mmCIF file of C-alpha atoms in Angstrom:
data_model
loop_
_atom_site.group_PDB
_atom_site.id
_atom_site.type_symbol
_atom_site.label_atom_id
_atom_site.label_comp_id
_atom_site.label_asym_id
_atom_site.label_seq_id
_atom_site.Cartn_x
_atom_site.Cartn_y
_atom_site.Cartn_z
ATOM 1 C CA ASP A 222 0.000 0.000 0.000
ATOM 2 C CA ALA A 223 1.328 3.431 -0.924
ATOM 3 C CA GLY A 224 -0.016 5.035 2.230
ATOM 4 C CA VAL A 225 -1.654 8.450 2.319
ATOM 5 C CA ILE A 226 -0.531 10.551 -0.631
ATOM 6 C CA GLN A 227 -0.411 14.327 -0.528
ATOM 7 C CA SER A 228 0.445 16.844 -3.195
ATOM 8 C CA PRO A 229 2.192 19.115 -3.614
ATOM 9 C CA ARG A 230 4.888 18.393 -1.040
ATOM 10 C CA HIS A 231 5.987 22.023 -1.034
ATOM 11 C CA GLU A 232 4.136 25.140 -2.093
ATOM 12 C CA VAL A 233 5.382 28.711 -2.154
ATOM 13 C CA THR A 234 2.866 31.345 -3.135
ATOM 14 C CA GLU A 235 2.160 35.004 -2.758
ATOM 15 C CA MET A 236 -0.405 36.536 -0.490
ATOM 16 C CA GLY A 237 -3.814 36.669 -2.110
ATOM 17 C CA GLN A 238 -3.302 33.644 -4.326
ATOM 18 C CA GLU A 239 -5.487 30.558 -4.183
ATOM 19 C CA VAL A 240 -3.866 27.412 -2.822
ATOM 20 C CA THR A 241 -5.210 23.891 -3.316
ATOM 21 C CA LEU A 242 -3.831 20.968 -1.361
ATOM 22 C CA ARG A 243 -4.658 17.430 -2.382
ATOM 23 C CA CYS A 244 -4.939 14.140 -0.555
ATOM 24 C CA LYS A 245 -5.495 10.517 -1.507
ATOM 25 C CA PRO A 246 -6.330 8.423 1.571
ATOM 26 C CA ILE A 247 -5.488 4.776 2.039
ATOM 27 C CA SER A 248 -7.902 2.664 0.035
ATOM 28 C CA GLY A 249 -10.792 1.396 2.130
ATOM 29 C CA HIS A 250 -10.401 3.908 4.933
ATOM 30 C CA ASP A 251 -13.625 5.493 6.139
ATOM 31 C CA TYR A 252 -12.258 8.642 7.763
ATOM 32 C CA LEU A 253 -10.167 11.473 6.365
ATOM 33 C CA PHE A 254 -8.660 14.268 8.439
ATOM 34 C CA TRP A 255 -6.987 17.554 7.588
ATOM 35 C CA TYR A 256 -4.524 18.965 10.137
ATOM 36 C CA ARG A 257 -2.379 22.067 10.266
ATOM 37 C CA GLN A 258 0.897 22.162 12.203
ATOM 38 C CA THR A 259 2.836 25.257 13.231
ATOM 39 C CA MET A 260 5.442 25.939 15.877
ATOM 40 C CA MET A 261 3.114 28.315 17.679
ATOM 41 C CA ARG A 262 -0.110 26.299 17.666
ATOM 42 C CA GLY A 263 1.103 22.730 17.314
ATOM 43 C CA LEU A 264 -1.070 20.140 15.562
ATOM 44 C CA GLU A 265 -4.609 21.397 14.910
ATOM 45 C CA LEU A 266 -7.491 19.405 13.472
ATOM 46 C CA LEU A 267 -9.161 21.483 10.771
ATOM 47 C CA ILE A 268 -11.897 19.177 9.496
ATOM 48 C CA TYR A 269 -12.692 15.511 9.153
ATOM 49 C CA PHE A 270 -14.874 13.422 6.877
ATOM 50 C CA ASN A 271 -16.593 10.092 7.406
ATOM 51 C CA ASN A 272 -17.585 8.253 4.232
ATOM 52 C CA ASN A 273 -16.985 11.448 2.237
ATOM 53 C CA VAL A 274 -19.311 13.527 4.430
ATOM 54 C CA PRO A 275 -17.855 16.409 6.496
ATOM 55 C CA ILE A 276 -18.510 15.651 10.155
ATOM 56 C CA ASP A 277 -16.789 18.422 12.066
ATOM 57 C CA ASP A 278 -15.338 21.561 10.502
ATOM 58 C CA SER A 279 -15.137 23.565 13.716
ATOM 59 C CA GLY A 280 -11.359 23.731 13.378
ATOM 60 C CA MET A 281 -11.438 25.515 10.040
ATOM 61 C CA PRO A 282 -9.980 28.924 10.867
ATOM 62 C CA GLU A 283 -12.191 31.082 8.692
ATOM 63 C CA ASP A 284 -14.198 31.285 5.500
ATOM 64 C CA ARG A 285 -11.048 31.456 3.428
ATOM 65 C CA PHE A 286 -10.611 27.758 4.092
ATOM 66 C CA SER A 287 -12.759 25.104 2.451
ATOM 67 C CA ALA A 288 -12.475 21.333 2.105
ATOM 68 C CA LYS A 289 -14.192 18.842 -0.136
ATOM 69 C CA MET A 290 -14.230 15.098 -0.549
ATOM 70 C CA PRO A 291 -15.960 14.340 -3.840
ATOM 71 C CA ASN A 292 -15.239 10.603 -3.584
ATOM 72 C CA ALA A 293 -13.634 8.040 -1.301
ATOM 73 C CA SER A 294 -10.202 8.398 -2.852
ATOM 74 C CA PHE A 295 -9.720 12.139 -3.061
ATOM 75 C CA SER A 296 -9.965 15.254 -0.934
ATOM 76 C CA THR A 297 -8.911 18.883 -1.333
ATOM 77 C CA LEU A 298 -8.224 21.686 1.083
ATOM 78 C CA LYS A 299 -8.449 25.110 -0.496
ATOM 79 C CA ILE A 300 -7.315 28.469 0.837
ATOM 80 C CA GLN A 301 -8.608 31.510 -1.009
ATOM 81 C CA PRO A 302 -7.192 34.085 -0.642
ATOM 82 C CA SER A 303 -4.047 32.915 1.121
ATOM 83 C CA GLU A 304 -2.308 35.003 3.783
ATOM 84 C CA PRO A 305 1.200 34.789 5.301
ATOM 85 C CA ARG A 306 -0.256 33.498 8.580
ATOM 86 C CA ASP A 307 -1.493 30.420 6.695
ATOM 87 C CA SER A 308 2.117 29.287 6.328
ATOM 88 C CA ALA A 309 2.320 25.861 7.963
ATOM 89 C CA VAL A 310 2.599 22.158 7.286
ATOM 90 C CA TYR A 311 -0.758 20.684 6.300
ATOM 91 C CA PHE A 312 -1.243 16.989 6.960
ATOM 92 C CA CYS A 313 -3.890 14.679 5.652
ATOM 93 C CA ALA A 314 -4.588 11.471 7.584
ATOM 94 C CA SER A 315 -6.973 8.568 7.159
ATOM 95 C CA SER A 316 -8.294 5.776 9.344
ATOM 96 C CA LEU A 317 -10.690 2.877 9.402
ATOM 97 C CA GLU A 318 -13.976 2.730 11.230
ATOM 98 C CA GLY A 319 -13.406 1.122 14.614
ATOM 99 C CA ARG A 320 -14.970 -2.117 15.767
ATOM 100 C CA LEU A 321 -17.427 -0.050 17.775
ATOM 101 C CA ALA A 322 -19.631 2.000 15.456
ATOM 102 C CA GLY A 323 -18.423 5.597 15.378
ATOM 103 C CA ARG A 324 -14.994 4.818 16.797
ATOM 104 C CA GLN A 325 -11.903 5.804 14.881
ATOM 105 C CA GLU A 326 -8.836 3.622 14.857
ATOM 106 C CA THR A 327 -5.188 4.422 14.149
ATOM 107 C CA GLN A 328 -4.638 7.457 11.984
ATOM 108 C CA TYR A 329 -2.187 7.171 9.111
ATOM 109 C CA PHE A 330 -0.629 10.450 8.119
ATOM 110 C CA GLY A 331 0.587 11.587 4.746
ATOM 111 C CA PRO A 332 3.983 13.279 4.354
ATOM 112 C CA GLY A 333 2.414 16.743 4.534
ATOM 113 C CA THR A 334 2.412 19.821 2.344
ATOM 114 C CA ARG A 335 4.760 22.584 3.467
ATOM 115 C CA LEU A 336 3.069 25.850 2.553
ATOM 116 C CA LEU A 337 4.817 29.190 2.566
ATOM 117 C CA VAL A 338 2.777 32.288 1.792
ATOM 118 C CA LEU A 339 4.913 35.332 1.096
ATOM 119 C CA GLY B 181 -9.434 24.449 23.743
ATOM 120 C CA GLN B 182 -6.910 21.815 24.645
ATOM 121 C CA GLN B 183 -8.561 18.992 26.584
ATOM 122 C CA VAL B 184 -5.617 16.635 26.771
ATOM 123 C CA MET B 185 -2.691 18.274 28.523
ATOM 124 C CA GLN B 186 0.753 16.930 27.716
ATOM 125 C CA ILE B 187 3.914 17.817 29.615
ATOM 126 C CA PRO B 188 6.651 18.762 29.374
ATOM 127 C CA GLN B 189 6.707 20.712 26.121
ATOM 128 C CA TYR B 190 10.430 19.987 25.684
ATOM 129 C CA GLN B 191 12.893 17.670 27.359
ATOM 130 C CA HIS B 192 16.627 17.860 26.863
ATOM 131 C CA VAL B 193 18.524 14.721 27.844
ATOM 132 C CA GLN B 194 21.995 13.326 27.469
ATOM 133 C CA GLU B 195 22.136 10.244 25.308
ATOM 134 C CA GLY B 196 21.654 7.272 27.613
ATOM 135 C CA GLU B 197 19.407 9.118 30.055
ATOM 136 C CA ASP B 198 15.729 8.325 30.455
ATOM 137 C CA PHE B 199 12.821 10.358 29.075
ATOM 138 C CA THR B 200 9.206 10.580 30.196
ATOM 139 C CA THR B 201 6.188 12.430 28.860
ATOM 140 C CA TYR B 202 2.801 12.643 30.558
ATOM 141 C CA CYS B 203 -0.736 13.184 29.327
ATOM 142 C CA ASN B 204 -3.714 14.174 31.427
ATOM 143 C CA SER B 205 -7.328 14.439 30.370
ATOM 144 C CA SER B 206 -10.086 16.303 32.156
ATOM 145 C CA THR B 207 -12.507 13.563 31.158
ATOM 146 C CA THR B 208 -12.368 9.781 31.030
ATOM 147 C CA LEU B 209 -10.889 8.415 27.828
ATOM 148 C CA SER B 210 -12.032 5.267 26.081
ATOM 149 C CA ASN B 211 -8.519 4.696 24.769
ATOM 150 C CA ILE B 212 -5.258 6.532 24.228
ATOM 151 C CA GLN B 213 -2.855 6.394 21.320
ATOM 152 C CA TRP B 214 0.773 7.474 21.075
ATOM 153 C CA TYR B 215 2.460 8.833 17.966
ATOM 154 C CA LYS B 216 6.030 9.841 17.147
ATOM 155 C CA GLN B 217 7.004 12.567 14.720
ATOM 156 C CA ARG B 218 10.616 12.729 13.603
ATOM 157 C CA PRO B 219 12.018 16.168 12.694
ATOM 158 C CA GLY B 220 10.693 17.096 9.259
ATOM 159 C CA GLY B 221 8.434 14.055 9.214
ATOM 160 C CA HIS B 222 4.845 13.185 9.944
ATOM 161 C CA PRO B 223 3.219 11.593 13.011
ATOM 162 C CA VAL B 224 3.522 7.819 13.029
ATOM 163 C CA PHE B 225 1.390 5.561 15.205
ATOM 164 C CA LEU B 226 3.264 3.771 17.994
ATOM 165 C CA ILE B 227 0.666 2.065 20.160
ATOM 166 C CA GLN B 228 -2.877 2.083 21.545
ATOM 167 C CA LEU B 229 -3.897 1.443 25.153
ATOM 168 C CA VAL B 230 -7.473 0.526 25.943
ATOM 169 C CA LYS B 231 -7.731 -1.091 29.379
ATOM 170 C CA SER B 232 -7.602 0.623 32.746
ATOM 171 C CA GLY B 233 -4.109 0.278 34.233
ATOM 172 C CA GLU B 234 -2.716 -1.203 31.027
ATOM 173 C CA VAL B 235 1.046 -1.285 30.532
ATOM 174 C CA LYS B 236 2.666 -2.096 27.215
ATOM 175 C CA LYS B 237 6.310 -2.250 26.220
ATOM 176 C CA GLN B 238 8.078 -1.823 22.920
ATOM 177 C CA LYS B 239 11.777 -2.484 23.503
ATOM 178 C CA ARG B 240 12.975 0.552 25.494
ATOM 179 C CA LEU B 241 9.549 2.267 25.417
ATOM 180 C CA THR B 242 7.000 1.698 28.190
ATOM 181 C CA PHE B 243 3.453 2.979 27.866
ATOM 182 C CA GLN B 244 0.971 3.215 30.742
ATOM 183 C CA PHE B 245 -2.720 4.009 30.934
ATOM 184 C CA GLY B 246 -4.006 5.171 34.310
ATOM 185 C CA GLU B 247 -6.507 3.295 36.433
ATOM 186 C CA ALA B 248 -9.076 6.051 35.956
ATOM 187 C CA LYS B 249 -8.327 6.204 32.213
ATOM 188 C CA LYS B 250 -7.605 9.917 32.476
ATOM 189 C CA ASN B 251 -3.838 9.885 32.236
ATOM 190 C CA SER B 252 -1.074 8.148 30.381
ATOM 191 C CA SER B 253 2.682 8.180 30.186
ATOM 192 C CA LEU B 254 5.456 7.167 27.840
ATOM 193 C CA HIS B 255 8.843 6.330 29.295
ATOM 194 C CA ILE B 256 11.965 5.737 27.223
ATOM 195 C CA THR B 257 14.880 4.021 28.916
ATOM 196 C CA ALA B 258 18.425 4.891 27.886
ATOM 197 C CA THR B 259 17.608 7.267 25.063
ATOM 198 C CA GLN B 260 19.385 6.984 21.733
ATOM 199 C CA THR B 261 19.754 9.499 18.919
ATOM 200 C CA THR B 262 17.107 7.603 16.973
ATOM 201 C CA ASP B 263 14.572 8.527 19.664
ATOM 202 C CA VAL B 264 14.763 12.224 18.776
ATOM 203 C CA GLY B 265 11.412 13.682 17.768
ATOM 204 C CA THR B 266 8.084 14.822 19.151
ATOM 205 C CA TYR B 267 5.845 12.368 20.965
ATOM 206 C CA PHE B 268 2.098 12.951 20.896
ATOM 207 C CA CYS B 269 -0.668 11.351 22.875
ATOM 208 C CA ALA B 270 -4.203 11.316 21.482
ATOM 209 C CA GLY B 271 -7.310 9.994 23.147
ATOM 210 C CA HIS B 272 -10.896 9.150 22.435
ATOM 211 C CA ARG B 273 -13.329 10.511 24.966
ATOM 212 C CA ARG B 274 -16.048 8.158 26.151
ATOM 213 C CA SER B 275 -18.749 10.704 25.406
ATOM 214 C CA ASN B 276 -17.435 11.574 21.982
ATOM 215 C CA TYR B 277 -15.647 9.441 19.467
ATOM 216 C CA GLN B 278 -13.417 12.264 18.202
ATOM 217 C CA LEU B 279 -9.664 11.879 18.757
ATOM 218 C CA ILE B 280 -8.257 14.626 20.999
ATOM 219 C CA TRP B 281 -4.539 15.394 20.649
ATOM 220 C CA GLY B 282 -2.004 16.499 23.206
ATOM 221 C CA ALA B 283 0.415 19.283 22.285
ATOM 222 C CA GLY B 284 3.372 16.913 22.093
ATOM 223 C CA THR B 285 6.678 16.609 23.943
ATOM 224 C CA LYS B 286 9.841 17.234 21.997
ATOM 225 C CA LEU B 287 12.757 14.996 22.916
ATOM 226 C CA ILE B 288 16.116 16.658 22.315
ATOM 227 C CA ILE B 289 19.426 14.880 22.792
ATOM 228 C CA LYS B 290 22.137 17.194 24.109
ATOM 229 C CA PRO B 291 25.286 17.213 21.964
#
């Protein structure tokens, strides 16, 4: 298994530009998570999906951020317009449904996208 | 806000010394997971503890889950340079199936 795949691995853009981050979860996984990691705020959960449906987006910082999961094998996180404070590493992770309905098992992380907004 | 507190934020040790990180939750957890993130890398699952008072070992790493299922610890004996990284705990609350992450403890080996 290739694991969770993220693209691009690095992105440098200018303030005001649109940024789209992509994720392919592990095949068969029911849950997909988007995280943001910075030195100041650590690892933050932005949003997660269960069976392609957004369950909790309370971590999405503001309306400039949006996430979609059009099918079980693909998700995007979009920032429009981007700002310098959005500079961070963005991780996508996926997991299986637990044995107990609604439980989430081990999360498998992708390599991350390192975003720098100038 | 943060509902799983993890301390310390950083720990500097000489190679060969022991390292411990602690997690405390304000509410009872159904389980707790531990992850390791190497510098420049991504979090990687280490282990899951489910039972009250459970202790699990992986070579030099010892993981404990408290009797009340509100706290957990990771202890590394005789640290090596390969242990460098940030260790995260993450737990499921009994009342909510969402995974709640600690802030992580960064293990730094003194030169």
